[in-house]
CSV table of C-alpha atoms in Angstrom, one decimal:
chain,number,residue,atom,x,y,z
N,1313,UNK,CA,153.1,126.3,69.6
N,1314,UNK,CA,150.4,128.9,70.5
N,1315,UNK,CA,150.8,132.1,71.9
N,1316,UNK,CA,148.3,133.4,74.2
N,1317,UNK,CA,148.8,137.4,74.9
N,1318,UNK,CA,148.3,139.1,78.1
N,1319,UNK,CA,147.8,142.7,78.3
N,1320,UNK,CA,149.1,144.8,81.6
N,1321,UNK,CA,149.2,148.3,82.2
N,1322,UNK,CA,152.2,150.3,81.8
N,1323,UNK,CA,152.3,151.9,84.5
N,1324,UNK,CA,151.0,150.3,87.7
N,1325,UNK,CA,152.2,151.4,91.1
N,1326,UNK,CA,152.7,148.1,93.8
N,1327,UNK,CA,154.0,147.3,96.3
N,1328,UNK,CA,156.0,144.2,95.2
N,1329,UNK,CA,157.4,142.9,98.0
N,1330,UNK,CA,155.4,139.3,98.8
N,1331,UNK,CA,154.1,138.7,101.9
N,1332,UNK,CA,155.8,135.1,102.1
N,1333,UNK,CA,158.2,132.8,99.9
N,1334,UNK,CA,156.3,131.4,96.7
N,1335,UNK,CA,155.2,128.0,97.7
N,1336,UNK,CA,155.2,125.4,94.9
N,1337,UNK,CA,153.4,122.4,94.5
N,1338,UNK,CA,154.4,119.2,93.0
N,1339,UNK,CA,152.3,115.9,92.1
N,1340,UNK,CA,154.3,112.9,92.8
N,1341,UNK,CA,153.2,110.3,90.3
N,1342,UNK,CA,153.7,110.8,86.7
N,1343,UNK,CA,155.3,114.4,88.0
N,1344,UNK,CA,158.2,113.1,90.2
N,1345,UNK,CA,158.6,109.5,88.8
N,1346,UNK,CA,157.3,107.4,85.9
N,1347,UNK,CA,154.5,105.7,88.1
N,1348,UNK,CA,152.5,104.3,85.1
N,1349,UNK,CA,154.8,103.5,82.9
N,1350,UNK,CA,156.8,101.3,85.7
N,1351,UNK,CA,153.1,99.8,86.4
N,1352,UNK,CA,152.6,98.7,82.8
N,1353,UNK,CA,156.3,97.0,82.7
N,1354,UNK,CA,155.1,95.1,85.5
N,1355,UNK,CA,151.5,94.4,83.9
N,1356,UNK,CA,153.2,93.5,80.3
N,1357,UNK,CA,155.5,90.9,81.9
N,1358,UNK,CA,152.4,89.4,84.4
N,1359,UNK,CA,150.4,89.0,81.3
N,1360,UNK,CA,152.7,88.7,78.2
N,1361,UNK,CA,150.6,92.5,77.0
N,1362,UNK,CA,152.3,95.0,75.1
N,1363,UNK,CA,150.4,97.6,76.7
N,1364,UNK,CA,152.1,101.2,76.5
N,1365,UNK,CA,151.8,104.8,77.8
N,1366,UNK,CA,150.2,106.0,74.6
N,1367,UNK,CA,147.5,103.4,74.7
N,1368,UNK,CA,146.4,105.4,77.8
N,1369,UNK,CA,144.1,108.2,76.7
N,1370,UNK,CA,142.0,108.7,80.1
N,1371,UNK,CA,142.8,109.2,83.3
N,1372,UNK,CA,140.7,106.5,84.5
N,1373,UNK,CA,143.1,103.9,83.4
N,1374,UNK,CA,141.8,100.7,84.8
N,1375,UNK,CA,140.0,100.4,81.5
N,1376,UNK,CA,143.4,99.7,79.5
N,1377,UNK,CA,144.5,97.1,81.8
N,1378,UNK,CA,142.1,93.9,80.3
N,1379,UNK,CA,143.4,91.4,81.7
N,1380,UNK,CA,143.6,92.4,85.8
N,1381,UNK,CA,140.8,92.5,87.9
N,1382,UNK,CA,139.8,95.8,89.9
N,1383,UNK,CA,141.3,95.0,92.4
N,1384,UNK,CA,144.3,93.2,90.8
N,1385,UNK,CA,145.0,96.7,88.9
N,1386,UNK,CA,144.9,98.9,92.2
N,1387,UNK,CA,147.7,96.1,93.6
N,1388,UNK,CA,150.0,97.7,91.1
N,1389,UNK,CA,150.1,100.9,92.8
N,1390,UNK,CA,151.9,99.5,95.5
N,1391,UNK,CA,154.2,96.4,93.9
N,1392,UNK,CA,157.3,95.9,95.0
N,1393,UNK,CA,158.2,95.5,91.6
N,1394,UNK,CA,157.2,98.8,90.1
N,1395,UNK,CA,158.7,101.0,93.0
N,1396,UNK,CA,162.0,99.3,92.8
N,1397,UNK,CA,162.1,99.8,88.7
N,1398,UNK,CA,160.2,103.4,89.0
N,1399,UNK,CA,162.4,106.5,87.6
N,1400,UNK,CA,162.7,110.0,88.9
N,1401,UNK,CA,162.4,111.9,85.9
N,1402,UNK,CA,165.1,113.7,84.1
N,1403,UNK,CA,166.1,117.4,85.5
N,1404,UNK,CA,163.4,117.1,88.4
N,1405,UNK,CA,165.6,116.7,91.3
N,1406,UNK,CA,167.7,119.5,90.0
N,1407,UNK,CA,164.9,122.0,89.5
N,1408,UNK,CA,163.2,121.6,92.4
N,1409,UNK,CA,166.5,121.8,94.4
N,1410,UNK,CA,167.2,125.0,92.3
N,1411,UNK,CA,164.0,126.8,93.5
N,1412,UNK,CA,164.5,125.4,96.6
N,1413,UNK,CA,167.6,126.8,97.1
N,1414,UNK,CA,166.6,130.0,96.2
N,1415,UNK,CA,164.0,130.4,98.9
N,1416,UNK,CA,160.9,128.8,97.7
N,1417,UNK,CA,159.2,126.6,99.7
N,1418,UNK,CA,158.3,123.4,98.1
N,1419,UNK,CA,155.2,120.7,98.8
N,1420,UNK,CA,154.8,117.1,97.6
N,1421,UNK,CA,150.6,116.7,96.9
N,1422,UNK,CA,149.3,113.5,96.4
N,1423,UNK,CA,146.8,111.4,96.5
N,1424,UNK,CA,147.6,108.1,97.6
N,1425,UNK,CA,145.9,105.5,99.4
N,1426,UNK,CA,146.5,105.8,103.3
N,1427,UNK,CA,148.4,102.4,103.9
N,1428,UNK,CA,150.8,103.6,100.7
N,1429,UNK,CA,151.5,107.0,102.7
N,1430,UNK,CA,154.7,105.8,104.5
N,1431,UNK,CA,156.5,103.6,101.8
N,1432,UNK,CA,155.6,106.5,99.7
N,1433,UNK,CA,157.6,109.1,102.1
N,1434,UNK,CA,160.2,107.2,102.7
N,1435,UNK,CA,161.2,106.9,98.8
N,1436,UNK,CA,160.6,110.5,98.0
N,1437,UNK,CA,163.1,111.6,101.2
N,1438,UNK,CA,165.5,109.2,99.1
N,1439,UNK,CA,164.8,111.2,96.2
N,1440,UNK,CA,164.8,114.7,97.3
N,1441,UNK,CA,166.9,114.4,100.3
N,1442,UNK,CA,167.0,118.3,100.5
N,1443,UNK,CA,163.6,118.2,101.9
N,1444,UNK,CA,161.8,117.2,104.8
N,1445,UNK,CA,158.6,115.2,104.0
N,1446,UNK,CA,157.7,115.6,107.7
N,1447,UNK,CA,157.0,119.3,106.7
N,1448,UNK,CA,156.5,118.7,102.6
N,1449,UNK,CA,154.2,115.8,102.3
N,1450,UNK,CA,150.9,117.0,101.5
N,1451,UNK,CA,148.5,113.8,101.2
N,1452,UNK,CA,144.9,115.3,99.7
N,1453,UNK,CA,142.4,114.4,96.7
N,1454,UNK,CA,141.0,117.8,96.4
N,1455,UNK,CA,143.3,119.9,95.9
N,1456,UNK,CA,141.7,122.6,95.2
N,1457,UNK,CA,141.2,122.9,98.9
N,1458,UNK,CA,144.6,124.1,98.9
N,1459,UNK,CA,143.4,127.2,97.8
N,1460,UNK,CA,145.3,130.4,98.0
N,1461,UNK,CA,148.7,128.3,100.1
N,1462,UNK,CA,150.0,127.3,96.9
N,1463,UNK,CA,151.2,129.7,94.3
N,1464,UNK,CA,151.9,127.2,91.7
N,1465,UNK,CA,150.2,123.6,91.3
N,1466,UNK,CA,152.4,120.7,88.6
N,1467,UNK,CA,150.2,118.0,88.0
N,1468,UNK,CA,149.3,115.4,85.5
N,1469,UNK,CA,145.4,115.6,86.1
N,1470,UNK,CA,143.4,118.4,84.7
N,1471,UNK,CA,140.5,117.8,87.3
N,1472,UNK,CA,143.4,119.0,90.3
N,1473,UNK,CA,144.1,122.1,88.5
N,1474,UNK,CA,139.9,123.2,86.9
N,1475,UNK,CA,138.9,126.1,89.4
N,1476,UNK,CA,142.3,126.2,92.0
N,1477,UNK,CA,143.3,129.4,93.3
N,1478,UNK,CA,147.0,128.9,92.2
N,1479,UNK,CA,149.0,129.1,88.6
N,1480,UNK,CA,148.4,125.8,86.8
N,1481,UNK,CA,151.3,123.6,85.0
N,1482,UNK,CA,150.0,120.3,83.3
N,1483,UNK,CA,152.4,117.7,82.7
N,1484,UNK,CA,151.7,116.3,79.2
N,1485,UNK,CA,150.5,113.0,79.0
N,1486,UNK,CA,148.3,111.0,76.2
N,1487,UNK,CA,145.3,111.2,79.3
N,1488,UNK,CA,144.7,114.4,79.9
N,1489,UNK,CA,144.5,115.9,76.5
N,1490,UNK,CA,141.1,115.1,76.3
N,1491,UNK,CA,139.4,118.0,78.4
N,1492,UNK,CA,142.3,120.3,78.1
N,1493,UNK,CA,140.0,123.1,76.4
N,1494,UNK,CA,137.3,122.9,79.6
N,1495,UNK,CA,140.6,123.3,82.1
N,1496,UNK,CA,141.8,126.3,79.8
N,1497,UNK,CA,138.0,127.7,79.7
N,1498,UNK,CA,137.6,127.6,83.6
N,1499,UNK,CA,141.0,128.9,84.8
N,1500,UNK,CA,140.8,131.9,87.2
N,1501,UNK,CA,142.0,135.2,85.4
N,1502,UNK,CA,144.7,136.3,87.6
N,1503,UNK,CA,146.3,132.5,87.2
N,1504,UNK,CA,148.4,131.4,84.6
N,1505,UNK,CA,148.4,128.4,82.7
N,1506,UNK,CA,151.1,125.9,80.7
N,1507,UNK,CA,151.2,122.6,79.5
N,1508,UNK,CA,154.6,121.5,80.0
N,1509,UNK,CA,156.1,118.2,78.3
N,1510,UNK,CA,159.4,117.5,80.3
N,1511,UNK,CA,161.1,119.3,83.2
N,1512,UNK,CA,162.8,121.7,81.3
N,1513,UNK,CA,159.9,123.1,80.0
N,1514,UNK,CA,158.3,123.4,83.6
N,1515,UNK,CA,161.4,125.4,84.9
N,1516,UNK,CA,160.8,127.8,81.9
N,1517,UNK,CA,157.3,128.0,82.9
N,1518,UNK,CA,158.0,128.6,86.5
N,1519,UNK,CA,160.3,130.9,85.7
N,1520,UNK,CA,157.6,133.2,83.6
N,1521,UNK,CA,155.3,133.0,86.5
N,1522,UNK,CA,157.7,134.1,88.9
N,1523,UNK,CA,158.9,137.3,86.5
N,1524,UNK,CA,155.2,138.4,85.7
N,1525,UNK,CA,153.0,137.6,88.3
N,1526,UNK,CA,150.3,140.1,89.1
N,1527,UNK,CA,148.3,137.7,91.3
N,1528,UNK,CA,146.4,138.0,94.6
N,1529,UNK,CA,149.8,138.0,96.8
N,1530,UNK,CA,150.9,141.7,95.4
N,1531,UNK,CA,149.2,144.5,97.4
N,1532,UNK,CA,147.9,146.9,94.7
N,1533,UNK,CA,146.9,150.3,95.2
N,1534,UNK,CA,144.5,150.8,92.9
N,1535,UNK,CA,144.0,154.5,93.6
N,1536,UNK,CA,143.3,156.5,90.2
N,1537,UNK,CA,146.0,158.5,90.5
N,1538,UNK,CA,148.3,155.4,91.1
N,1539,UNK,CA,147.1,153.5,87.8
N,1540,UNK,CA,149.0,155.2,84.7
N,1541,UNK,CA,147.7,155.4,80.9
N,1542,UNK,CA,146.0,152.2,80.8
N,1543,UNK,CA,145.5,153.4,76.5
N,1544,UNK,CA,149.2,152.5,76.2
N,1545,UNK,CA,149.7,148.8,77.5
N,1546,UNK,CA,152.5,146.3,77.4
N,1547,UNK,CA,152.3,143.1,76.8
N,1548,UNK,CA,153.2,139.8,77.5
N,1549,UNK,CA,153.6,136.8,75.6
N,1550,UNK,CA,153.3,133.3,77.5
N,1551,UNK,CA,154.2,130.5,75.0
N,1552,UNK,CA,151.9,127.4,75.5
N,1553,UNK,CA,152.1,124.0,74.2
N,1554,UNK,CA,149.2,123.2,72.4
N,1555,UNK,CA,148.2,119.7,72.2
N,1556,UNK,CA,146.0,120.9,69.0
N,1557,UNK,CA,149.0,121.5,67.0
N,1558,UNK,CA,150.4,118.4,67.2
């Protein structure tokens, strides 16, 4: 567990009233469900493998799968038989249906192949029947083109969260702790940053964010006389999970 300390001033006069409800962003696969893991039950039982989630260590995972061809592999992403065995994980419904429910609006991001969009949309309106994908789908690759429309970003892929203008929760998983220290180097100042192993954890981190945000959606007046002592500071401590300490 590392602790990473923020210092704030004091005394710092804003107007903290936001201008809109935090909006929230939530990967689907490997956020939402158990995509690969459904996909290498599949793959283990096409091919007699024992393949396994920990045997993936990149993102590019077509590499692990040796027996599939390319486009054999990419099949997988929309089998039958992995969406009707693919798991919502546990305590993800009921925290986003607790932020929700307190007035935050939520978005589905994804990337996903176009002809995968509907099939797709129809299973997470099954899952999370409190939204309206109509309004909470958002299908994009870059999503750092999302820019300052999303307060928070959940993902499982480092590359979506290096450089976005939004705070930054990485779902652990065996491929993206490789790189982690380049996404930690290049994350914007004013955003904060977790990795996050389960749900639980995520609602914690959420939670921080939403208690000691001092990002670009609060109006500061940064008059002199509006700034206190900034010799006497408070601060914060955001606790991290630090694949290095494993």
């Amino acid at each position: 567990m590392k602790m990473i300390k923020r210092k704030i001033p004091m005394e710092l006069k804003a107007n903290l009233i936001r201008p809109r409800p935090w909006r929230i962003g939530v990967d689907c696969d490997n956020v939402i469900n158990n995509l690969v893991e459904s996909i290498i039950d599949v793959y283990n039982k096409d091919y007699n493998d024992n393949l396994s989630v920990a045997d993936i260590t990149t993102y590019n995972m077509r590499q692990f799968f040796k027996n599939v061809s390319q486009d054999k592999f990419y099949d997988y992403f929309t089998d039958k038989r992995v969406w009707d065995n693919i798991k919502v994980l546990e305590n993800c419904v009921a925290t986003l249906k607790k932020y929700h429910d307190l007035g935050c609006e939520i978005y589905i991001v994804t990337a996903t192949a176009p002809q995968n969009i509907s099939n797709k949309a129809a299973w997470l309106q099954e899952q999370l029947p409190f939204l309206n994908m109509y309004d909470s789908l958002i299908a994009i690759k870059n999503k750092q083109m999302l820019g300052r429309d999303i307060d928070i970003l959940i993902d499982d892929c480092v590359d979506n969260l290096v450089g976005g203008y939004y705070h930054k929760i990485l779902f652990d998983y065996p491929w993206n702790r490789l790189g982690f220290e380049s996404y930690e180097n290049n994350a914007h100042m004013l955003h904060q940053r977790y990795r996050c192993r389960n749900w639980n954890d995520i609602d914690e981190a959420i939670n921080i964010i939403m208690k000691t945000d001092m990002g670009t959606e609060i109006e500061l007046d940064l008059k002199p006389e509006n700034i206190g002592n900034t010799e006497n500071e408070q601060r914060i401590e955001f606790v991290v999970n630090d694949d290095k300490e494993r």
